[in-house]
Coordinates of N, CA and C in Angstrom, one line a residue:
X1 N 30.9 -105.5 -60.0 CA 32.0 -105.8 -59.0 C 31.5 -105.3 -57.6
X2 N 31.6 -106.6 -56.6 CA 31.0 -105.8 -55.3 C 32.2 -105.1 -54.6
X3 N 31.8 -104.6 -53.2 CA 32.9 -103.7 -52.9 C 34.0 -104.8 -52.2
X4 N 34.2 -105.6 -52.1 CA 35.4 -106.6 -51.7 C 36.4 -107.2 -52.3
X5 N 35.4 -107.1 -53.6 CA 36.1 -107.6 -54.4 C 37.1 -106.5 -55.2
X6 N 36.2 -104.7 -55.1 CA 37.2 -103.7 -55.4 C 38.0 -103.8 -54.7
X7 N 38.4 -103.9 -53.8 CA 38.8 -103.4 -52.1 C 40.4 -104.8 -52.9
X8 N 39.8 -105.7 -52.9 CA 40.9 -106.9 -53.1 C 41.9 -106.7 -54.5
X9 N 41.1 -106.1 -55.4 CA 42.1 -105.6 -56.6 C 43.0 -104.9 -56.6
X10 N 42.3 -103.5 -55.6 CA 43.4 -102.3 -55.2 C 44.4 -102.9 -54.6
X11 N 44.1 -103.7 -53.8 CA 45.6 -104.7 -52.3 C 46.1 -105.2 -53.3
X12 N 45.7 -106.0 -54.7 CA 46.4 -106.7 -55.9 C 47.3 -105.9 -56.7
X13 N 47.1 -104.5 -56.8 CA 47.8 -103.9 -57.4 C 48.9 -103.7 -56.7
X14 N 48.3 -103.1 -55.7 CA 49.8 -102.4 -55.2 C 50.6 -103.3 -54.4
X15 N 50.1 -104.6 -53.8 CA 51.0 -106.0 -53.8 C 51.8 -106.3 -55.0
X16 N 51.0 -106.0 -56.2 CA 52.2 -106.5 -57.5 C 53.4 -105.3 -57.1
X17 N 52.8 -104.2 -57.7 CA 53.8 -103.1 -57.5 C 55.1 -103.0 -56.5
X18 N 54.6 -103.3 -55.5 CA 55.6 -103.1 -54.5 C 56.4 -104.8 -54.5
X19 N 55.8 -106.0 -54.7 CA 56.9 -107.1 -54.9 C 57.6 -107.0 -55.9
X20 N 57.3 -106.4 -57.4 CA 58.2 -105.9 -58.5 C 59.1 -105.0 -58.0
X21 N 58.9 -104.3 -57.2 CA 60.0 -103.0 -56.7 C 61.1 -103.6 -55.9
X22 N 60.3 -105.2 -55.4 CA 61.1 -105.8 -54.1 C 62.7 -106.1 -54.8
X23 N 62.5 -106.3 -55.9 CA 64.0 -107.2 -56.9 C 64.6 -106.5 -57.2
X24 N 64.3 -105.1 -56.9 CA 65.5 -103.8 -57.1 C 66.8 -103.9 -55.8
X25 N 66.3 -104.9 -54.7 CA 66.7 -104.8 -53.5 C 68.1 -106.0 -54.0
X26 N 68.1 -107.1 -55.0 CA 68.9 -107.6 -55.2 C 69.6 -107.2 -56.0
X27 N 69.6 -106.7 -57.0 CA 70.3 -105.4 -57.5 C 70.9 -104.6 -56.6
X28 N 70.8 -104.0 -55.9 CA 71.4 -102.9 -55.2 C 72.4 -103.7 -54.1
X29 N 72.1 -105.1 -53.8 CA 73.2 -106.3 -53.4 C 74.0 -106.7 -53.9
X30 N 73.6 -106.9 -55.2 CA 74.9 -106.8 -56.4 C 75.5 -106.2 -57.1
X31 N 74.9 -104.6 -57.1 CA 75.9 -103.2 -57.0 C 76.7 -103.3 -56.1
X32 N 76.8 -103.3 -54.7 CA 77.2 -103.0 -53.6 C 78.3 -104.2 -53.7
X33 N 78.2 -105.2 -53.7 CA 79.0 -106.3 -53.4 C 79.8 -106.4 -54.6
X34 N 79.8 -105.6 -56.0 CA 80.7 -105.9 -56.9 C 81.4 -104.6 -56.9
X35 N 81.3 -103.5 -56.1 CA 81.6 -101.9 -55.8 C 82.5 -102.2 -54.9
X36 N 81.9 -103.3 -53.6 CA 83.8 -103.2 -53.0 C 84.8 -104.0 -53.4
X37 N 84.3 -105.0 -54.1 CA 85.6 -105.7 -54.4 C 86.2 -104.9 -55.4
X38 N 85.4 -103.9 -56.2 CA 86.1 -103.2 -57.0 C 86.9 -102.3 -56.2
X39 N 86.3 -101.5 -55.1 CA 86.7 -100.7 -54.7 C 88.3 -101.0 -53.8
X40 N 88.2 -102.2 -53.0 CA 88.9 -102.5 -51.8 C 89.9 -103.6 -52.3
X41 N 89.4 -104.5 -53.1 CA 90.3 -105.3 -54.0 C 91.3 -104.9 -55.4
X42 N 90.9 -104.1 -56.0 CA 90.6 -104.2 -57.1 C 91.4 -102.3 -57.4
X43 N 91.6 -101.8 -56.4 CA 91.4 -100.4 -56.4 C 91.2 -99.6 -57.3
X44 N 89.8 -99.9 -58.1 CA 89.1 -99.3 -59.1 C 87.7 -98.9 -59.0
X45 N 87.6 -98.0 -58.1 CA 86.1 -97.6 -57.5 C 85.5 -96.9 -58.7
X46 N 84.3 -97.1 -58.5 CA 83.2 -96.5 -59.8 C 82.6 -95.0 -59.7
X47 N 82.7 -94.0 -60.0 CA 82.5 -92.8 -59.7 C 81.4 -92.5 -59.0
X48 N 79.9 -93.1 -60.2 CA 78.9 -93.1 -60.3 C 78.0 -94.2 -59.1
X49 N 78.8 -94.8 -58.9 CA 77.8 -95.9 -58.1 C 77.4 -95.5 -56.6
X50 N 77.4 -94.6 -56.4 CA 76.8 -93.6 -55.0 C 75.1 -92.9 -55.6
X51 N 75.4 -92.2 -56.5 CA 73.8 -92.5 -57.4 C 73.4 -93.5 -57.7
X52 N 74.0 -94.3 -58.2 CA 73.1 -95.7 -58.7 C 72.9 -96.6 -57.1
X53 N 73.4 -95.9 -56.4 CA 72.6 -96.9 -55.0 C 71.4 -95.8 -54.5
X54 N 71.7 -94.8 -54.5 CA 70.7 -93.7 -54.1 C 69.8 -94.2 -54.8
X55 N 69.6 -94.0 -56.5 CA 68.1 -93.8 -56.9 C 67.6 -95.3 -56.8
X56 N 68.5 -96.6 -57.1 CA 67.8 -97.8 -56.9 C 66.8 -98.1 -55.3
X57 N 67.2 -97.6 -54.4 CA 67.1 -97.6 -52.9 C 65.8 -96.4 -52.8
X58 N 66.0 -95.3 -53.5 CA 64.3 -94.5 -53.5 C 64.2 -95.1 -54.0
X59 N 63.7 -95.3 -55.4 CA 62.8 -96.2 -56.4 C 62.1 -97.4 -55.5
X60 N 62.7 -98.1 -54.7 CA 62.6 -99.4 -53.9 C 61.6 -98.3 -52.5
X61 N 62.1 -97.6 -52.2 CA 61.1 -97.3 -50.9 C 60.1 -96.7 -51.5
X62 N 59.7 -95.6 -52.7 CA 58.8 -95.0 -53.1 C 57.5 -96.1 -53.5
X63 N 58.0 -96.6 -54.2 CA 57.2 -98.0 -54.8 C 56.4 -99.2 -53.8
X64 N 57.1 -98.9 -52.9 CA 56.5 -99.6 -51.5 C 55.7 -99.6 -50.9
X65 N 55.3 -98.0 -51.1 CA 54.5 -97.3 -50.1 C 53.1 -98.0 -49.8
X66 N 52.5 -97.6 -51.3 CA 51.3 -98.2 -51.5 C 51.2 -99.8 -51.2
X67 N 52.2 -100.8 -51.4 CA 51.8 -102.1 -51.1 C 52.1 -102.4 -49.4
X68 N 52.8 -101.3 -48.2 CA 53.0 -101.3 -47.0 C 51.6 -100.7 -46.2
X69 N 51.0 -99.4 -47.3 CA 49.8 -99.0 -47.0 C 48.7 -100.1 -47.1
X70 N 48.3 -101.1 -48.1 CA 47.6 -102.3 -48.0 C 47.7 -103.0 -47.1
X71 N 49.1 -103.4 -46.7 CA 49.2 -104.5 -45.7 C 48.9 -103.2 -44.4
X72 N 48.6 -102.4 -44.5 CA 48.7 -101.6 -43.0 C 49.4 -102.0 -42.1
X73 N 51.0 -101.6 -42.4 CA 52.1 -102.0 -42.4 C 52.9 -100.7 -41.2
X74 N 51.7 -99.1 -42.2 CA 52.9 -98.3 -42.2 C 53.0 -98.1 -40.2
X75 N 54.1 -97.1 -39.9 CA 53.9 -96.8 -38.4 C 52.9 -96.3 -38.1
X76 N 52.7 -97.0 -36.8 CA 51.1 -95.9 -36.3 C 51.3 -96.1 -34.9
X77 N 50.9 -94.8 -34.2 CA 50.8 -94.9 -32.5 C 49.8 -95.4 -32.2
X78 N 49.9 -96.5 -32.0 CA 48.2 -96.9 -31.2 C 48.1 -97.4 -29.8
X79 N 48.8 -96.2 -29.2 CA 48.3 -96.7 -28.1 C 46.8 -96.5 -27.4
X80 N 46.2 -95.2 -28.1 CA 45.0 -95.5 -27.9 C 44.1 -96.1 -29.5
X81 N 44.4 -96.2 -29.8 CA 44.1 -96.6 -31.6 C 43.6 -97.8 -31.1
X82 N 44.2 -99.0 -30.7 CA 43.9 -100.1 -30.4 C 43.3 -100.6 -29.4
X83 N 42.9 -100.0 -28.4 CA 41.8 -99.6 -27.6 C 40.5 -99.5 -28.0
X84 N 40.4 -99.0 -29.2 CA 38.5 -98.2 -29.7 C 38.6 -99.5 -30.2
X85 N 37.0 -99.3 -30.3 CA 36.3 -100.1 -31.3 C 36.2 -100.1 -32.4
X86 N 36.0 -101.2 -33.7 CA 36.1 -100.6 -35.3 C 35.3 -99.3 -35.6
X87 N 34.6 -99.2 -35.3 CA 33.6 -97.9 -35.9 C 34.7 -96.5 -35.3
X88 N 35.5 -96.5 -34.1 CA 36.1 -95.5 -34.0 C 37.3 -95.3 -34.4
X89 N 37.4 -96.7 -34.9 CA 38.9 -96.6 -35.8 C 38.7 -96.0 -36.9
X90 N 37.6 -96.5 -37.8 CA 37.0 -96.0 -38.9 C 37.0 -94.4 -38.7
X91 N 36.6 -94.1 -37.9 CA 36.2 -92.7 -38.2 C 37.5 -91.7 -37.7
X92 N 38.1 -92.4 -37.1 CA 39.0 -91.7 -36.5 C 40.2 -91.4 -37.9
X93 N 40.1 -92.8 -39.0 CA 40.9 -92.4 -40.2 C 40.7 -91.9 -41.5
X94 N 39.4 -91.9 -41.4 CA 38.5 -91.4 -42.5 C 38.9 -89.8 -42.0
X95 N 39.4 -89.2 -40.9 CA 39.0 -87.9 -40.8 C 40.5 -87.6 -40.8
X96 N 41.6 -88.5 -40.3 CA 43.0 -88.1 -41.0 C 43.5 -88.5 -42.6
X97 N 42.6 -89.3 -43.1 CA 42.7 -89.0 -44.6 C 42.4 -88.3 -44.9
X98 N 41.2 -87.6 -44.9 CA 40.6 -86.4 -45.4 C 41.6 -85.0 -45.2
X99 N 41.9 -85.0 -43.9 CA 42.6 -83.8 -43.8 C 43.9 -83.1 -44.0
X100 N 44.3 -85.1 -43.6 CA 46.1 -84.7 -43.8 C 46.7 -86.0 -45.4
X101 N 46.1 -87.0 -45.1 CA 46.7 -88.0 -46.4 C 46.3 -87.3 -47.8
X102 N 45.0 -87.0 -48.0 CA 45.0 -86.7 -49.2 C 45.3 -85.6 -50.2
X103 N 45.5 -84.7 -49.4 CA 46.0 -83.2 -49.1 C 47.6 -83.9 -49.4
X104 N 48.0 -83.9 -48.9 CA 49.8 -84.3 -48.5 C 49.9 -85.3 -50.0
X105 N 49.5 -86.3 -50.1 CA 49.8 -87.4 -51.4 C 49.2 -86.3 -52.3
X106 N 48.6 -85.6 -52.8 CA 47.7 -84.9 -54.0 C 49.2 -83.7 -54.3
X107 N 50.0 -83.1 -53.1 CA 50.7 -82.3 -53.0 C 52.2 -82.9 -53.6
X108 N 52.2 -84.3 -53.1 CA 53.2 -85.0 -53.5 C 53.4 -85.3 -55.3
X109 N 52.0 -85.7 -55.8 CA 52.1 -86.0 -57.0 C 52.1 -85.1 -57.7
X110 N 51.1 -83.8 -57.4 CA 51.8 -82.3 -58.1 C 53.1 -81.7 -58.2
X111 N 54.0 -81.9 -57.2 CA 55.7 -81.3 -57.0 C 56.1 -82.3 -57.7
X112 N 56.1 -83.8 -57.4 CA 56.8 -84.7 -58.4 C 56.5 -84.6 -59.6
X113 N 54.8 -84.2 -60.5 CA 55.0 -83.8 -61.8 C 56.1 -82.5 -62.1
X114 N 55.6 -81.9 -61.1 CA 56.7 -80.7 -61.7 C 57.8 -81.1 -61.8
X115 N 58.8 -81.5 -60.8 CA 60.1 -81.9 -60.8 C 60.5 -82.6 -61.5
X116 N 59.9 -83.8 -62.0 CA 60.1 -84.8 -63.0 C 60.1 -83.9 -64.9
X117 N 59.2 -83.1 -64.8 CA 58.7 -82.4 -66.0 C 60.5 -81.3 -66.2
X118 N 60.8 -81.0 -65.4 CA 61.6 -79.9 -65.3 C 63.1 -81.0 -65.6
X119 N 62.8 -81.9 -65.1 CA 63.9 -82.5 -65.4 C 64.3 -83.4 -66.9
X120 N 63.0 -83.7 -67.0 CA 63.4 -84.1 -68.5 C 63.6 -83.2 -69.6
X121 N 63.3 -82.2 -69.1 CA 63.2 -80.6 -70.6 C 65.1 -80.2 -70.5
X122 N 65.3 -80.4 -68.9 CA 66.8 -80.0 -69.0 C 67.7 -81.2 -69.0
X123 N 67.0 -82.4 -69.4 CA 68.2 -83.5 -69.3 C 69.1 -83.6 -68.2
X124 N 68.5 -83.1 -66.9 CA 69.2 -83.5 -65.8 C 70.0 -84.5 -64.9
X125 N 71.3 -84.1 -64.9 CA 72.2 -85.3 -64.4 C 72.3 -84.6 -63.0
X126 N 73.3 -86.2 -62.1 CA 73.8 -85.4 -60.9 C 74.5 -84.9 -60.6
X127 N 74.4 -84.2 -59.6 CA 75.8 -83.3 -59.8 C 76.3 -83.7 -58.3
X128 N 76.3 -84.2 -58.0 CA 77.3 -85.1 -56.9 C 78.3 -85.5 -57.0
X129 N 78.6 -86.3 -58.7 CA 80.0 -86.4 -58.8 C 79.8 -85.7 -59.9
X130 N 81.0 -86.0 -60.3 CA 81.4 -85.2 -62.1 C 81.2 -86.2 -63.2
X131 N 80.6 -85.9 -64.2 CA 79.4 -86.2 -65.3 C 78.6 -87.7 -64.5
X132 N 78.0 -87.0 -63.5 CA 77.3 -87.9 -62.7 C 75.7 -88.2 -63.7
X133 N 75.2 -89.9 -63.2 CA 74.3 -90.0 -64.3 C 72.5 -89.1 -64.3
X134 N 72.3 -89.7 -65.3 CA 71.0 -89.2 -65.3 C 70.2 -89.0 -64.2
X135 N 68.9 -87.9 -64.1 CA 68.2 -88.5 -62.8 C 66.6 -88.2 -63.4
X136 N 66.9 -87.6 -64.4 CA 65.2 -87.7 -64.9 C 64.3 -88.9 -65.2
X137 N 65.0 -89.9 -65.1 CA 63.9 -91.4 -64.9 C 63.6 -91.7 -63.7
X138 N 64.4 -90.7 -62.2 CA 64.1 -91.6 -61.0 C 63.5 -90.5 -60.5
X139 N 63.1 -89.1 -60.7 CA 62.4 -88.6 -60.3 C 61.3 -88.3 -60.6
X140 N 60.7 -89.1 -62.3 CA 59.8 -89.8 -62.4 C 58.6 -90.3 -61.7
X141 N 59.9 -91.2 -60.8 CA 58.8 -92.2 -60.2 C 58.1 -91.4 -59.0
X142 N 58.5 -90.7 -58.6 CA 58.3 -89.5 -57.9 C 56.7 -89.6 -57.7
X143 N 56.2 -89.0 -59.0 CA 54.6 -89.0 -59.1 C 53.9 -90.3 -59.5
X144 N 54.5 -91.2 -60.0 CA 54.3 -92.6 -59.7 C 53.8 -93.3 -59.1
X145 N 54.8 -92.9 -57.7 CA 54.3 -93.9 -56.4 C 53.2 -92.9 -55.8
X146 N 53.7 -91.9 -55.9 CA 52.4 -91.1 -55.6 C 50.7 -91.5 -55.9
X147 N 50.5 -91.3 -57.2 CA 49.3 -92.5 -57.8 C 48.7 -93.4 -56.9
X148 N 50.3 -94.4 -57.4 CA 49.8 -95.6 -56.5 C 49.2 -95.5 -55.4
X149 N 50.1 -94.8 -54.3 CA 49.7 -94.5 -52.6 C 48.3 -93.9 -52.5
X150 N 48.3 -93.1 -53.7 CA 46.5 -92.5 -53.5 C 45.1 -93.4 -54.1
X151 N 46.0 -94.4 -54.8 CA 44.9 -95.3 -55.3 C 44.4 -96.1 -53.9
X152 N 45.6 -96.5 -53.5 CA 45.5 -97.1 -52.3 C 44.9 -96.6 -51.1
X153 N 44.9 -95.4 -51.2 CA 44.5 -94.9 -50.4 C 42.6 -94.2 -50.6
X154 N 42.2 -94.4 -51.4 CA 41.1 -94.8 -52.0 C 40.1 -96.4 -51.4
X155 N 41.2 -97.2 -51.3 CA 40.5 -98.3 -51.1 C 40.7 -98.3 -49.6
X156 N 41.3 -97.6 -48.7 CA 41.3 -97.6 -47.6 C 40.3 -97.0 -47.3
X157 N 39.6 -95.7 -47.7 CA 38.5 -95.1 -46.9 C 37.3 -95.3 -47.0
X158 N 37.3 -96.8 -48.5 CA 36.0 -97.2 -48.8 C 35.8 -98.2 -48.0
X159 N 37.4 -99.2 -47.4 CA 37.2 -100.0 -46.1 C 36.7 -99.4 -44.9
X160 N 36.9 -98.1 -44.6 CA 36.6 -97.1 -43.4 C 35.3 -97.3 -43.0
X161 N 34.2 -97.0 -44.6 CA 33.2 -96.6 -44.8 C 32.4 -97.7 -44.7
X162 N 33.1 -99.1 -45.5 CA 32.4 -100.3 -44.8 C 32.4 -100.6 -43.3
X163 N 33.4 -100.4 -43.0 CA 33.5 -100.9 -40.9 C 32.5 -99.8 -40.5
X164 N 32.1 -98.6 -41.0 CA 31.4 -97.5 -40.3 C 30.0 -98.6 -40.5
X165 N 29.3 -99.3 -41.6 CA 28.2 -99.9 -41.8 C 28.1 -101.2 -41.3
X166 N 29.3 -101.9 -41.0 CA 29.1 -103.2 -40.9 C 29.3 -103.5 -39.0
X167 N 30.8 -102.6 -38.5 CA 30.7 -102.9 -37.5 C 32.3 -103.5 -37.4
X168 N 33.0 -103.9 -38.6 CA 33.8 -105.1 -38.7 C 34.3 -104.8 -40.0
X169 N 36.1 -104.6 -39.9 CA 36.6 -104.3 -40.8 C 36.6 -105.6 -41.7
X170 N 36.9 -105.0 -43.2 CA 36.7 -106.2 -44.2 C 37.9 -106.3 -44.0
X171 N 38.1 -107.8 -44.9 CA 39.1 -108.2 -45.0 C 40.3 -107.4 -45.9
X172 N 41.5 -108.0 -46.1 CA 42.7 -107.6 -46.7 C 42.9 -108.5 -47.8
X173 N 43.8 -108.1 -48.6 CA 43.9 -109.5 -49.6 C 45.7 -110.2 -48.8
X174 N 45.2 -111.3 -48.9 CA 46.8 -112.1 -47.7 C 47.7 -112.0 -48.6
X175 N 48.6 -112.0 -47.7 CA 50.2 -111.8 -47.9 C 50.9 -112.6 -46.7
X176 N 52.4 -113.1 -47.1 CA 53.2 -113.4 -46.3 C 53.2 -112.8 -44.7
X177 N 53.1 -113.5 -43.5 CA 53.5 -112.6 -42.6 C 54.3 -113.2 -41.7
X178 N 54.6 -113.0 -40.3 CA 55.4 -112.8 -39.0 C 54.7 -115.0 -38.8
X179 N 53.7 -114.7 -38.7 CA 52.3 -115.8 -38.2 C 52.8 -117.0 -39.4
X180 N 53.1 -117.0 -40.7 CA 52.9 -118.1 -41.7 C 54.9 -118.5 -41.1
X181 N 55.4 -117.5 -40.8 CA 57.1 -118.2 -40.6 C 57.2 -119.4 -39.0
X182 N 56.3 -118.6 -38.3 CA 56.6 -119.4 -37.3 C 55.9 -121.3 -37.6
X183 N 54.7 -120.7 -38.3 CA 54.3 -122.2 -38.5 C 55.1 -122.9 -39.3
X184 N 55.7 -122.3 -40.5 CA 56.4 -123.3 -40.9 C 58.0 -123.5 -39.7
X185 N 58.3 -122.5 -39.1 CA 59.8 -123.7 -38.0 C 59.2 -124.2 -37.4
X186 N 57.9 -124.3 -36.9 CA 57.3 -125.2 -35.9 C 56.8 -126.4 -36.6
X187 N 56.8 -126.3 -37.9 CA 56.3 -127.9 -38.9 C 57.6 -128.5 -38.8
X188 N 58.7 -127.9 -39.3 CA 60.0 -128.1 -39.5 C 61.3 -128.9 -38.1
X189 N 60.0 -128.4 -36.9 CA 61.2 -128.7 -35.7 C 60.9 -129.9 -34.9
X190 N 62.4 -130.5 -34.5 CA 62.4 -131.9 -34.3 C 62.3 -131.9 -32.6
X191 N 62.2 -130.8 -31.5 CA 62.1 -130.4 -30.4 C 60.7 -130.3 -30.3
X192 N 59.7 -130.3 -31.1 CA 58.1 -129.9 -30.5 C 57.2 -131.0 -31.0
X193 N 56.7 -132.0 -30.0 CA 55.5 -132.7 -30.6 C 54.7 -132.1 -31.3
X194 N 53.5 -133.0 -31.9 CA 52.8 -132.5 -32.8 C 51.6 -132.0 -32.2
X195 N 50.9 -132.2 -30.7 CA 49.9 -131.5 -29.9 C 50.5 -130.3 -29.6
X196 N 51.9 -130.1 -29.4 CA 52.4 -128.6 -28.5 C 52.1 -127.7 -29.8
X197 N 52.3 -128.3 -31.0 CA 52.8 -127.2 -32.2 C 51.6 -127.2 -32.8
X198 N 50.4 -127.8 -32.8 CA 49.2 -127.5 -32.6 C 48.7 -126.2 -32.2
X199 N 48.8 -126.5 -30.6 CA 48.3 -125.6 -29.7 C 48.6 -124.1 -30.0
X200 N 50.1 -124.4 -30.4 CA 51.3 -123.1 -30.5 C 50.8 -122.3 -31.5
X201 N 50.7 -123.0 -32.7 CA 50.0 -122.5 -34.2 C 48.6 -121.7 -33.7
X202 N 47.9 -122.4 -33.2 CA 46.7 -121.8 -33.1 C 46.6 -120.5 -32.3
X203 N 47.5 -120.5 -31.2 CA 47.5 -119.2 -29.9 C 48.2 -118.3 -30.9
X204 N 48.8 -118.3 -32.0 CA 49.5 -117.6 -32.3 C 49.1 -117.1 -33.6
X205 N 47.9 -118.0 -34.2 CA 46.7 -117.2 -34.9 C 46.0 -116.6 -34.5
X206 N 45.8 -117.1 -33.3 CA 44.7 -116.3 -32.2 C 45.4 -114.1 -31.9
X207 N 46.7 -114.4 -31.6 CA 47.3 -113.2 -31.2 C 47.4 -112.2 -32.3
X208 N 47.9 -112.9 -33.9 CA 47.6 -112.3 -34.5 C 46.5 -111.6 -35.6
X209 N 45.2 -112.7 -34.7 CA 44.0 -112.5 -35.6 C 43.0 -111.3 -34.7
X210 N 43.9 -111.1 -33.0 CA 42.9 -110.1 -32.4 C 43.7 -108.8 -32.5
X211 N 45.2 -108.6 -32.7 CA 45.8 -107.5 -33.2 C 45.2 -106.7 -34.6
X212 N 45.1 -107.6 -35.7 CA 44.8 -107.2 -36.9 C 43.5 -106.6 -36.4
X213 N 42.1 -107.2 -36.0 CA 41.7 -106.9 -35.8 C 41.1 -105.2 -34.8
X214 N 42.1 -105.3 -33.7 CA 42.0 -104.1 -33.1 C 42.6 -102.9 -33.0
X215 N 44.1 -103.0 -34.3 CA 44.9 -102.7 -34.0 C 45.4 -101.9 -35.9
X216 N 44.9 -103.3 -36.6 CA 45.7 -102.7 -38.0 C 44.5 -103.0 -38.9
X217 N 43.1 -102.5 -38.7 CA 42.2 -102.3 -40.0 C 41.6 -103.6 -40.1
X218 N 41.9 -104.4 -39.8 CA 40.8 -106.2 -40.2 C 41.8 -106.9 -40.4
X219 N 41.2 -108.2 -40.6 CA 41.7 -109.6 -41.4 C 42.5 -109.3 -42.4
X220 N 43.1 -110.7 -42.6 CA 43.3 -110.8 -43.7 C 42.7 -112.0 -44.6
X221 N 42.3 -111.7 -45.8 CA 41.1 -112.6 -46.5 C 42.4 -113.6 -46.7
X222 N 42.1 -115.1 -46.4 CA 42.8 -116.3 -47.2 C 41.7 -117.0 -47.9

């Protein structure tokens, strides 16, 4: 396996991971929207359903992390970031993973084993309401996403380590973005000839292809 093709499995995983986490989000739509009609309609509010939105909603951001970290998604100040050149981006992140990500995620998946461990021995519920439910399966995922984010975080320093050699960050494995919506309302629209929406398409791969570039770690491989 060469390193791109590693580099594109890790972005495969935690792209699965975090789109499987994405359908927790419809759930937690149809908690919520059958809670007020219970609640406001119906005046039969559910005790429990203040935890069942809490842990659905972590579960949903924890799980994320790692497929937000792939898309190099997460926040970042760049106002000088995007300024340097790849080789100084590279090193500039190789040396805050080292110091602060892997330190901090390694610290995360140690406390979440604990806490998860501590919780399943005492069958812990919540205590927010009264016989509030379980929480030993959602603090679980705790060290879970943990994992993930450090797997992920693995394949980021080995991309680091290529832009240090090559000059030019590798690619990403593609995902949906900002750039694929506008082309399709510009296919879709009955206001734009077909030379403007051309043009448009292109300047607007162009803006997005020199941001990724200077700004969020490389391409994205199509």
């Amino acid at each position: 396996m060469d390193v791109q093709k590693f580099l594109h499995t890790i972005d495969g995983i935690s792209t699965w991971v975090g789109k499987a986490a994405s359908w927790l989000i419809m759930a937690l739509m149809t908690v919520v929207c059958v809670e007020v009609f219970k609640r406001y309609i119906m005046n039969m509010p559910t005790a429990w359903i203040f935890d069942a939105d809490n842990m659905m909603y972590g579960t949903l951001f924890m799980l994320c992390g790692a497929y937000t970290l792939a898309q190099n998604a997460h926040v970042r100040g760049d106002f000088l970031y995007s300024s340097m050149r790849p080789r100084m981006q590279a090193s500039l992140d190789i040396i805050l993973y080292v110091v602060f990500f892997f330190p901090g995620i390694a610290a995360l998946i140690y406390a979440g084993w604990d806490y998860a461990s501590i919780s399943w021995r005492i069958a812990e519920h919540s205590n927010v309401t009264a016989n509030g439910p379980p929480v030993y399966h959602f603090k679980t995922i705790i060290p879970i996403a943990g994992a993930f984010v450090m797997l992920q975080g693995v394949a980021e320093v080995v991309r680091c380590v290529m832009c240090l050699k090559t000059g030019e960050w590798p690619s990403r494995l593609h995902d949906v973005a900002e750039i694929d919506v506008i082309e399709e309302q510009l296919a879709h629209s009955e206001y734009v000839d077909e030379e403007s929406r051309k043009i448009a398409i292109e300047r607007a791969k162009e803006i997005d292809e020199t941001a990724r570039q200077r700004g969020m770690g490389g391409e994205l491989n199509t």
